[in-house]
CSV table of C-alpha atoms and ligand atoms in Angstrom, one decimal:
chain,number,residue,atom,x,y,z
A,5,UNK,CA,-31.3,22.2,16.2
A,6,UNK,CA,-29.2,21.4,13.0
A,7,UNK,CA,-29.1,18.0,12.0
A,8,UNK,CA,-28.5,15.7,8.6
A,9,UNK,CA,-31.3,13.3,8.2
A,10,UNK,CA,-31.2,10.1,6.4
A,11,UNK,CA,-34.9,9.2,4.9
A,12,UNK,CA,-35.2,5.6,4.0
A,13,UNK,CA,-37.2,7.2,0.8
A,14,UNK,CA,-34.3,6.5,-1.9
A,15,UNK,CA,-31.9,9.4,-2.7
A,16,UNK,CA,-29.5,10.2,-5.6
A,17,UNK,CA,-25.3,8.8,-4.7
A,18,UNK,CA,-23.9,11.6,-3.0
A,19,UNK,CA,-27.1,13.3,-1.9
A,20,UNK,CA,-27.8,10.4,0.9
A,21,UNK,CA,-28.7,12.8,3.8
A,22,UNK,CA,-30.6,16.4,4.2
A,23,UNK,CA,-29.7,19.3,6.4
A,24,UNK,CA,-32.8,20.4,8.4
A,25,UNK,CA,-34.0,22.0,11.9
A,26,UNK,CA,-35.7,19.6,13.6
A,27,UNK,CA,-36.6,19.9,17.4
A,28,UNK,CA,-34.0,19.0,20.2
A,29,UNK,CA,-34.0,15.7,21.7
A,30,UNK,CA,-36.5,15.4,24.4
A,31,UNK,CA,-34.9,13.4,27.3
A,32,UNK,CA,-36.0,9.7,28.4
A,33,UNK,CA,-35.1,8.7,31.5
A,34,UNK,CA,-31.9,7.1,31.9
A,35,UNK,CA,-30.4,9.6,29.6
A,36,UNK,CA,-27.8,12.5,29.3
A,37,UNK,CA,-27.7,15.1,26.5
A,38,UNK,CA,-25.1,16.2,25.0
A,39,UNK,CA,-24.1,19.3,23.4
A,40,UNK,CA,-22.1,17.2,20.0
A,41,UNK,CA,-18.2,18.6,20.1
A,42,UNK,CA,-17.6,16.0,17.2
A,43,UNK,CA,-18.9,12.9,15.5
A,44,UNK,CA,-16.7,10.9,13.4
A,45,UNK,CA,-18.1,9.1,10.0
A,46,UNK,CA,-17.5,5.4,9.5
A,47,UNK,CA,-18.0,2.9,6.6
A,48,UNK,CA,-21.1,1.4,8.6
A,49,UNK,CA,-22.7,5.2,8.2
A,50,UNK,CA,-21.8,4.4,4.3
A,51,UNK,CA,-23.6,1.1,4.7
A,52,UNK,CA,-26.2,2.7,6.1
A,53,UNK,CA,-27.3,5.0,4.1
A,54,UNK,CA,-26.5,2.9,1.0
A,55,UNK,CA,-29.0,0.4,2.6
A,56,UNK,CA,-26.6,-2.2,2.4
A,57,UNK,CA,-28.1,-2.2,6.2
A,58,UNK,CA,-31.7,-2.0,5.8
A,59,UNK,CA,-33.6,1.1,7.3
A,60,UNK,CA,-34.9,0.5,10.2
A,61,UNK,CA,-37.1,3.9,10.8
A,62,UNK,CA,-37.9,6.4,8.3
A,63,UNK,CA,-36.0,9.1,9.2
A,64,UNK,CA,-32.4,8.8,11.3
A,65,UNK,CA,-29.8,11.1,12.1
A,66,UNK,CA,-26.8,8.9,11.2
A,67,UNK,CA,-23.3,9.4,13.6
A,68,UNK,CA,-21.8,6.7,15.8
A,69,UNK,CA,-18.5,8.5,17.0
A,70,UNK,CA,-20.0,11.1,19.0
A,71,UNK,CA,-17.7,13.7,21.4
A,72,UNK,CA,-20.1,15.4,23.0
A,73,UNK,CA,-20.9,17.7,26.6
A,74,UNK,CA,-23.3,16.7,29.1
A,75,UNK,CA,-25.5,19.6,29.7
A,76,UNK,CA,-28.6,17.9,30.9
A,77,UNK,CA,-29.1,15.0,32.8
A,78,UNK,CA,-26.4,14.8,34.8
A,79,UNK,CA,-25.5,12.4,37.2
A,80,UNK,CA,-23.1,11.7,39.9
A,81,UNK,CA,-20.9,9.9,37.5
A,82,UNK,CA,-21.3,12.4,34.5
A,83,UNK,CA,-21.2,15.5,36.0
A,84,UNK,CA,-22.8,18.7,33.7
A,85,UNK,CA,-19.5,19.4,31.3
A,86,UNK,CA,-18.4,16.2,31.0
A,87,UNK,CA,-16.7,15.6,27.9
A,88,UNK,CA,-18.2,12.0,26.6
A,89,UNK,CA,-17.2,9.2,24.0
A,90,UNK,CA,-20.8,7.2,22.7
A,91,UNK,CA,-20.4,4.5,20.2
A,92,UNK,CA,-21.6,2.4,17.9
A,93,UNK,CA,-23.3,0.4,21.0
A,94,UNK,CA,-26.0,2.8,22.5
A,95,UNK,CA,-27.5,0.0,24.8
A,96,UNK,CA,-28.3,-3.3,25.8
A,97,UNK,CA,-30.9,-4.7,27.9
A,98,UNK,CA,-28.4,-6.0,30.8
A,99,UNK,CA,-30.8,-9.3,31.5
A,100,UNK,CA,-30.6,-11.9,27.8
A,101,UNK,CA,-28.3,-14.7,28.1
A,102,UNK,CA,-25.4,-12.6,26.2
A,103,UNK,CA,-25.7,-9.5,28.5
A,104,UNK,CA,-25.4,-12.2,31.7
A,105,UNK,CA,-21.9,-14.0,30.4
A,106,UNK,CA,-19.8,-10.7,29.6
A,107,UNK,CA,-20.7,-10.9,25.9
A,108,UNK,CA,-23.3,-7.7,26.1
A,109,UNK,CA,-21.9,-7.1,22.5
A,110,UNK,CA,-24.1,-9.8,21.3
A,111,UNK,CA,-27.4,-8.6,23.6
A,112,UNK,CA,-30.3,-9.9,21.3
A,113,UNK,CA,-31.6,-6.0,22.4
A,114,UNK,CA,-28.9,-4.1,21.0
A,115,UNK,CA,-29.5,-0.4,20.7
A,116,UNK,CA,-27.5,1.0,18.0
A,117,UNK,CA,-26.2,4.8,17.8
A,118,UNK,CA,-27.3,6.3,14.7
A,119,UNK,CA,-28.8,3.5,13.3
A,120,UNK,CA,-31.8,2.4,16.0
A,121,UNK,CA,-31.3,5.4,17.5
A,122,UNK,CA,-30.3,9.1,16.7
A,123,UNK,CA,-27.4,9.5,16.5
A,124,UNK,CA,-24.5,12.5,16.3
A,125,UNK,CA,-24.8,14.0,12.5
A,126,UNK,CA,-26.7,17.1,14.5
A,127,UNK,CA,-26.0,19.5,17.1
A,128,UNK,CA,-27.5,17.3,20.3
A,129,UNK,CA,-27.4,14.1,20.8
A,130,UNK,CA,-29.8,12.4,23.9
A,131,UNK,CA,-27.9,8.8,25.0
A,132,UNK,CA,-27.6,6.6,27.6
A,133,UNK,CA,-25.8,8.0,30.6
A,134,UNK,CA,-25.0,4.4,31.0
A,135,UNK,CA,-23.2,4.2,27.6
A,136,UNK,CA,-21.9,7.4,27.9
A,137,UNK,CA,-17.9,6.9,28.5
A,138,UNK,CA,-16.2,10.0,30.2
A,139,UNK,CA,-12.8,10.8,27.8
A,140,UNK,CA,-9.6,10.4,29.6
A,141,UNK,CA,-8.2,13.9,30.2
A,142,UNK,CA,-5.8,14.5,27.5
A,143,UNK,CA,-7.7,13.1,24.5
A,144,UNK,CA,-8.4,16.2,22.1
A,145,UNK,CA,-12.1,15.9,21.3
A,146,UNK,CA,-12.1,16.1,17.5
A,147,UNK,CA,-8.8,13.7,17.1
A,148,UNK,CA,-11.1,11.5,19.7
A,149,UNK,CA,-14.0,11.1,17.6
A,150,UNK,CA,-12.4,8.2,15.1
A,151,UNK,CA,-11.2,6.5,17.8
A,152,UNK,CA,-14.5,5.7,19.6
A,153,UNK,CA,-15.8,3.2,16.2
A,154,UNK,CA,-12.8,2.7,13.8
A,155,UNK,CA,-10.6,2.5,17.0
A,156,UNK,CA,-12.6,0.7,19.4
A,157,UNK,CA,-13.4,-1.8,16.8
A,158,UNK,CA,-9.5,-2.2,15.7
A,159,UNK,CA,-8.7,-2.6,19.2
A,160,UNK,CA,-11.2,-5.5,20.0
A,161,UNK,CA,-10.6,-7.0,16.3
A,162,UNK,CA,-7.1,-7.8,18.0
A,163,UNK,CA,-8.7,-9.3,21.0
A,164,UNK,CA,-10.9,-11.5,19.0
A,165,UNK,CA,-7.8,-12.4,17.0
A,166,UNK,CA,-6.2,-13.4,20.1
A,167,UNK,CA,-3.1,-11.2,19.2
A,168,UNK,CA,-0.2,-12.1,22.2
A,169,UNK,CA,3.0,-9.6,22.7
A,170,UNK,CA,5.6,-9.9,19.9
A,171,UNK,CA,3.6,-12.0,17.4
A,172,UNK,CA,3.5,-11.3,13.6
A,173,UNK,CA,-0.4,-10.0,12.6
A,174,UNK,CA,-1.3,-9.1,9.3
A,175,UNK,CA,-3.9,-6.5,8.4
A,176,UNK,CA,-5.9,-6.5,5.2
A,177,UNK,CA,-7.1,-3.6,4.3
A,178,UNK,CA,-5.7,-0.1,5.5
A,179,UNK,CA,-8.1,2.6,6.6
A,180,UNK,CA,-8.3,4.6,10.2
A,181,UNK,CA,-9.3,1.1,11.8
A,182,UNK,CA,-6.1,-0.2,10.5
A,183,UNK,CA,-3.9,2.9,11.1
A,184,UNK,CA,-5.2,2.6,14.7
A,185,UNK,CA,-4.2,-0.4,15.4
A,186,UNK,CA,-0.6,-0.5,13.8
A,187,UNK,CA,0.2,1.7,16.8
A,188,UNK,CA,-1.4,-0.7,19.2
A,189,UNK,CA,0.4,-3.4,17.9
A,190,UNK,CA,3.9,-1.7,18.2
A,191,UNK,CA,2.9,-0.9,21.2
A,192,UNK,CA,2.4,-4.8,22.3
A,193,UNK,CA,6.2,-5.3,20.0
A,194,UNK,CA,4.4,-6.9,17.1
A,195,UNK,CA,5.5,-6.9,13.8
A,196,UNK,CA,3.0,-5.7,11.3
A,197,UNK,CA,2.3,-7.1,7.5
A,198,UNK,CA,0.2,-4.9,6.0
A,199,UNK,CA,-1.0,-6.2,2.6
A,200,UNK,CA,-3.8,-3.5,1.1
A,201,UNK,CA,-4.8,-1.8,-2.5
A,202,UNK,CA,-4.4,1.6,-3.3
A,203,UNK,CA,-0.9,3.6,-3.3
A,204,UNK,CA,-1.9,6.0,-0.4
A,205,UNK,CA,-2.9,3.8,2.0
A,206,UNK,CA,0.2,1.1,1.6
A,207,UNK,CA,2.3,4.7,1.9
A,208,UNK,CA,0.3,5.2,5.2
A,209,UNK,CA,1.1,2.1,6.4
A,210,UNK,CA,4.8,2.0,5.3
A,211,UNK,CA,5.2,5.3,7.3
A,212,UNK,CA,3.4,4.3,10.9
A,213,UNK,CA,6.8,1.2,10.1
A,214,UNK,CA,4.8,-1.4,8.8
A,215,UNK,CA,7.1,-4.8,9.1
A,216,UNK,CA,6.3,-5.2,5.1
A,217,UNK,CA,3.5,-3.8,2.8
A,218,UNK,CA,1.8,-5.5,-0.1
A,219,UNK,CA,-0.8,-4.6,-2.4
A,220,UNK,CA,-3.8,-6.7,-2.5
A,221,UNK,CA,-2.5,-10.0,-4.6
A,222,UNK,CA,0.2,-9.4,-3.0
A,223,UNK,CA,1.1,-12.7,0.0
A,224,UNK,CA,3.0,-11.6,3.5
A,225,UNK,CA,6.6,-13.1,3.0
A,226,UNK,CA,6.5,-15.3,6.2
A,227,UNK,CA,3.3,-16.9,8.3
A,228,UNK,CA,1.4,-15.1,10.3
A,229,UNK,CA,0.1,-15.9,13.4
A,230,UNK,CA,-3.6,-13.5,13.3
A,231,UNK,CA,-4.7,-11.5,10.7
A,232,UNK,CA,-7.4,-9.5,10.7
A,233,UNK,CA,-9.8,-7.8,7.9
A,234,UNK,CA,-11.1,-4.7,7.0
A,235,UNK,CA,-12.3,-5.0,3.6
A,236,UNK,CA,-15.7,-5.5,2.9
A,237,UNK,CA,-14.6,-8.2,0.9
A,238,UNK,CA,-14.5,-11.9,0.8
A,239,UNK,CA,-12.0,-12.7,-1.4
A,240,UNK,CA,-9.8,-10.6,1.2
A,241,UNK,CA,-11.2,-13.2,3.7
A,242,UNK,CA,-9.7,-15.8,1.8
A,243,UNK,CA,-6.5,-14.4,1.3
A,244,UNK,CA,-5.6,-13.7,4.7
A,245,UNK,CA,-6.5,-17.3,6.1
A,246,UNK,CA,-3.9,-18.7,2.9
A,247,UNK,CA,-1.6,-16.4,4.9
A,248,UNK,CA,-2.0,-18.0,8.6
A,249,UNK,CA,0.3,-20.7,10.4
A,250,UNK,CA,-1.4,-23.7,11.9
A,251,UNK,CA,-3.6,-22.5,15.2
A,252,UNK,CA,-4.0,-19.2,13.9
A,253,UNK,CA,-6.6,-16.5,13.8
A,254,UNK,CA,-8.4,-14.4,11.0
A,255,UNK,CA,-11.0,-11.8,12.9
A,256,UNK,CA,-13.0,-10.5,10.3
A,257,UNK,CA,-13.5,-6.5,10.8
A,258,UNK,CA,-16.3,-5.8,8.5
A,259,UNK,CA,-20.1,-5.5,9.2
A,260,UNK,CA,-21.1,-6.3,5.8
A,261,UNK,CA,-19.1,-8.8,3.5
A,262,UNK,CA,-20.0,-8.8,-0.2
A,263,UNK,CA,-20.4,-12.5,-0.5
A,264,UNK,CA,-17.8,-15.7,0.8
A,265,UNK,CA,-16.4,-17.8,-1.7
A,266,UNK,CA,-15.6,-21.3,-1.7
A,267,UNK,CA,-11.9,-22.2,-0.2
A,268,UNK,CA,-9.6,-24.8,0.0
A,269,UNK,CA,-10.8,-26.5,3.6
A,270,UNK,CA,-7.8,-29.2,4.1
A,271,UNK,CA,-5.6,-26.3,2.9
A,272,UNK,CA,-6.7,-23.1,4.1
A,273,UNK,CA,-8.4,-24.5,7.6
A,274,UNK,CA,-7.5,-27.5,8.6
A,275,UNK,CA,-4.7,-27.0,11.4
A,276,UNK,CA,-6.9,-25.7,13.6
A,277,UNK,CA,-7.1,-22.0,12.1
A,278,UNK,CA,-9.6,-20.5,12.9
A,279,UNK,CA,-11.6,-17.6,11.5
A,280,UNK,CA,-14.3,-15.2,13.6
A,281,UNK,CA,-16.0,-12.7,12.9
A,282,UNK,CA,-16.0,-9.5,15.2
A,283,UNK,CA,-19.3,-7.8,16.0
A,284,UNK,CA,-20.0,-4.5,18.1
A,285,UNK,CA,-18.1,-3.7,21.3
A,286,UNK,CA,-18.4,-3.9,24.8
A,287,UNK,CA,-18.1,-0.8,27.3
A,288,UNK,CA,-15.4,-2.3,28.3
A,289,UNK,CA,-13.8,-2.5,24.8
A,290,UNK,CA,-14.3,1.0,24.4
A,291,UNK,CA,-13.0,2.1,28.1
A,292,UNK,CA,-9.6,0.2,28.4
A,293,UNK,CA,-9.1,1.4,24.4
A,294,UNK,CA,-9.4,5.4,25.5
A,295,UNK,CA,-7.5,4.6,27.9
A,296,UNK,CA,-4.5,3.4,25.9
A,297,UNK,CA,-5.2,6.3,23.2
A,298,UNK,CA,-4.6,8.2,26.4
A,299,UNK,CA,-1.5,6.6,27.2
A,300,UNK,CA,0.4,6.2,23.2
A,301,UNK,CA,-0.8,10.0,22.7
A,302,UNK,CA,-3.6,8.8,19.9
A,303,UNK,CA,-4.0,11.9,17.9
A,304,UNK,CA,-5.1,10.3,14.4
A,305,UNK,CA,-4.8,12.4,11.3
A,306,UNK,CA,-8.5,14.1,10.4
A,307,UNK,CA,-10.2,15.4,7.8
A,308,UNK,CA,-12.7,17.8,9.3
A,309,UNK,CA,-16.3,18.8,7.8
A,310,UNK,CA,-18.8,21.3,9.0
A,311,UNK,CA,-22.3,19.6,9.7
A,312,UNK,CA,-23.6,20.9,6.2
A,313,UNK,CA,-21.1,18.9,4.5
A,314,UNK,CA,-21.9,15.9,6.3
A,315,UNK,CA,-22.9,14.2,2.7
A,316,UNK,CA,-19.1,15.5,1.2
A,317,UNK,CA,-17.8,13.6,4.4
A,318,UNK,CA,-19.7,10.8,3.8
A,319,UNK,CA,-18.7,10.8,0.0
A,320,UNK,CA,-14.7,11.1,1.3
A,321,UNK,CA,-15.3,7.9,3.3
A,322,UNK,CA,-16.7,5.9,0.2
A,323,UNK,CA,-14.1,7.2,-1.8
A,324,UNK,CA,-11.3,6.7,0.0
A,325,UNK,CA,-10.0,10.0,-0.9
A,326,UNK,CA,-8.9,11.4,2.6
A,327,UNK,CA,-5.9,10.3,4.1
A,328,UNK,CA,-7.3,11.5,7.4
A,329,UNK,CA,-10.7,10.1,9.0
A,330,UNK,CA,-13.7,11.9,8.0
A,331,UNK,CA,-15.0,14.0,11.7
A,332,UNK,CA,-18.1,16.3,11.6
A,333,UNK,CA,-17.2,18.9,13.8
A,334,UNK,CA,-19.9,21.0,15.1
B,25,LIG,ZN1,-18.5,2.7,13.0
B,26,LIG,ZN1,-28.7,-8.4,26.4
């Protein structure tokens, strides 16, 4: 099969993967596999092969967003044909502490798509039939494939912030994971402060009716009750908690933060705000989002790349050029 390969042997900017035949996926038990429909590209993918995550094999086919087919494999639950969503959680192994208290985001086993595992830069992908989630009827396949990182990942950043119906959230920094949830959170009636740098994205977010936009120095005009991150940046950290009433929440959306820098405790923390970080998803995360997807009519705005192109996508993510999310479509 096609497939782009990351080698952890260093590569030129730009150049990160290679476009080879390399045999199909063999089939371990427990698994489907998939003929790939579609595999979104996400920062982590950026992270990864920039080795701002460090390798963890020598060779991986990157791709965490994967709309696939099952074509072998099947089971009563995932009959052949059935379109599937796989993530950036590929599998846990159901018996640490985390995995037995409904935190199996956490598992200290974590199998990670495209990154532990192969993932869905390629034209099969072999994954858990257990992580596997069948795609709502209605949910076009390549308009799915941001949704299932950037989406699932927006969607639980607002659970870990704790966001309630009507509050005001802020979001700080304004790419798909963003764009995503603005329409989650109008969908809950909450007003949205989006505060973010670059012209085209505070456009985006003035247009999906943003309650007020900012550019990055730039401070929401009232007090927010959660905020949450995108920017791989700390300084961004620190901006959003200056922004939060007393009680409230910044979740932190970012895998990778360039550094924290020393804040104002009795001023920026004290009052019982809080900040968390938000790490990986849980099925159940990435179900009851589809679901909604299914139910607002989630067709985000893509920017679509044949597999050969998968380091021209990669380069669109890193420079923020799209105004769509970057999907491989096979
Ligand atoms: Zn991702
Ligand atoms: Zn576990």
């Amino acid at each position: 099969m096609r497939a782009a390969v990351f080698h952890s042997s260093p590569a030129a900017s730009g150049a990160w993967l290679s476009i080879e035949d390399v045999p199909r996926p063999e089939l371990q038990p427990g698994e489907v596999l998939l003929r790939v429909i579609a595999c979104g590209v996400c920062r982590t993918d950026l992270h990864i092969v920039e080795r701002d995550l460090p390798p963890l094999h020598s060779r991986i086919i990157p791709g965490h967003q994967i709309v696939g087919e099952v074509i072998e494999g099947a089971t009563a639950a995932l009959p052949a044909g059935t379109r599937v969503g796989v993530s950036w959680v590929g599998g846990v192994d159901g018996n640490c502490w985390f995995c037995r208290h409904g935190m199996e985001n956490l598992c200290d086993h974590l199998v990670f798509t495209g990154y532990s595992v192969n993932g869905g830069y390629a034209e099969f992908a072999a994954v858990r039939a257990d992580f596997a989630n069948p795609l709502p009827a209605g949910l076009d396949p390549i308009t799915a494939a941001p949704l299932l990182c950037a989406g699932v990942i927006g969607f639980r950043s607002l659970r870990v912030a704790g966001v309630e119906r009507g509050e005001r959230v802020g979001l700080y920094g304004f790419g798909s994971s963003a764009s995503l949830a603005v329409r989650v959170l109008h969908s809950w009636n909450c007003e949205v402060y989006v505060v973010t740098r670059g012209e085209s994205h505070r456009k985006a977010a003035e247009s999906l009716g943003a309650a007020w936009v900012g550019d990055e120095d730039a401070k929401p005009p009232v007090e927010l009750d959660r905020a949450i991150t995108f920017a791989p940046s700390g300084k961004v950290v620190v901006s959003a908690l200056s922004a939060l009433r007393k009680g409230g929440v910044v979740a932190i959306n970012a895998i990778h933060l360039d550094r924290m820098p020393t804040f104002d405790y009795d001023r920026l923390l004290w009052g019982e705000r809080q900040l968390r970080s938000v790490a990986n998803m849980t099925r159940q995360d990435a179900r009851d989002f589809l679901a909604l997807a299914r139910d607002l009519n989630f067709r985000p705005a893509v920017n679509t790349f044949p597999l050969e192109d998968a380091n021209r996508a990669l380069e669109a993510v890193k420079d923020e050029t799209a105004s769509g999310s970057a999907v491989i479509v096979l």
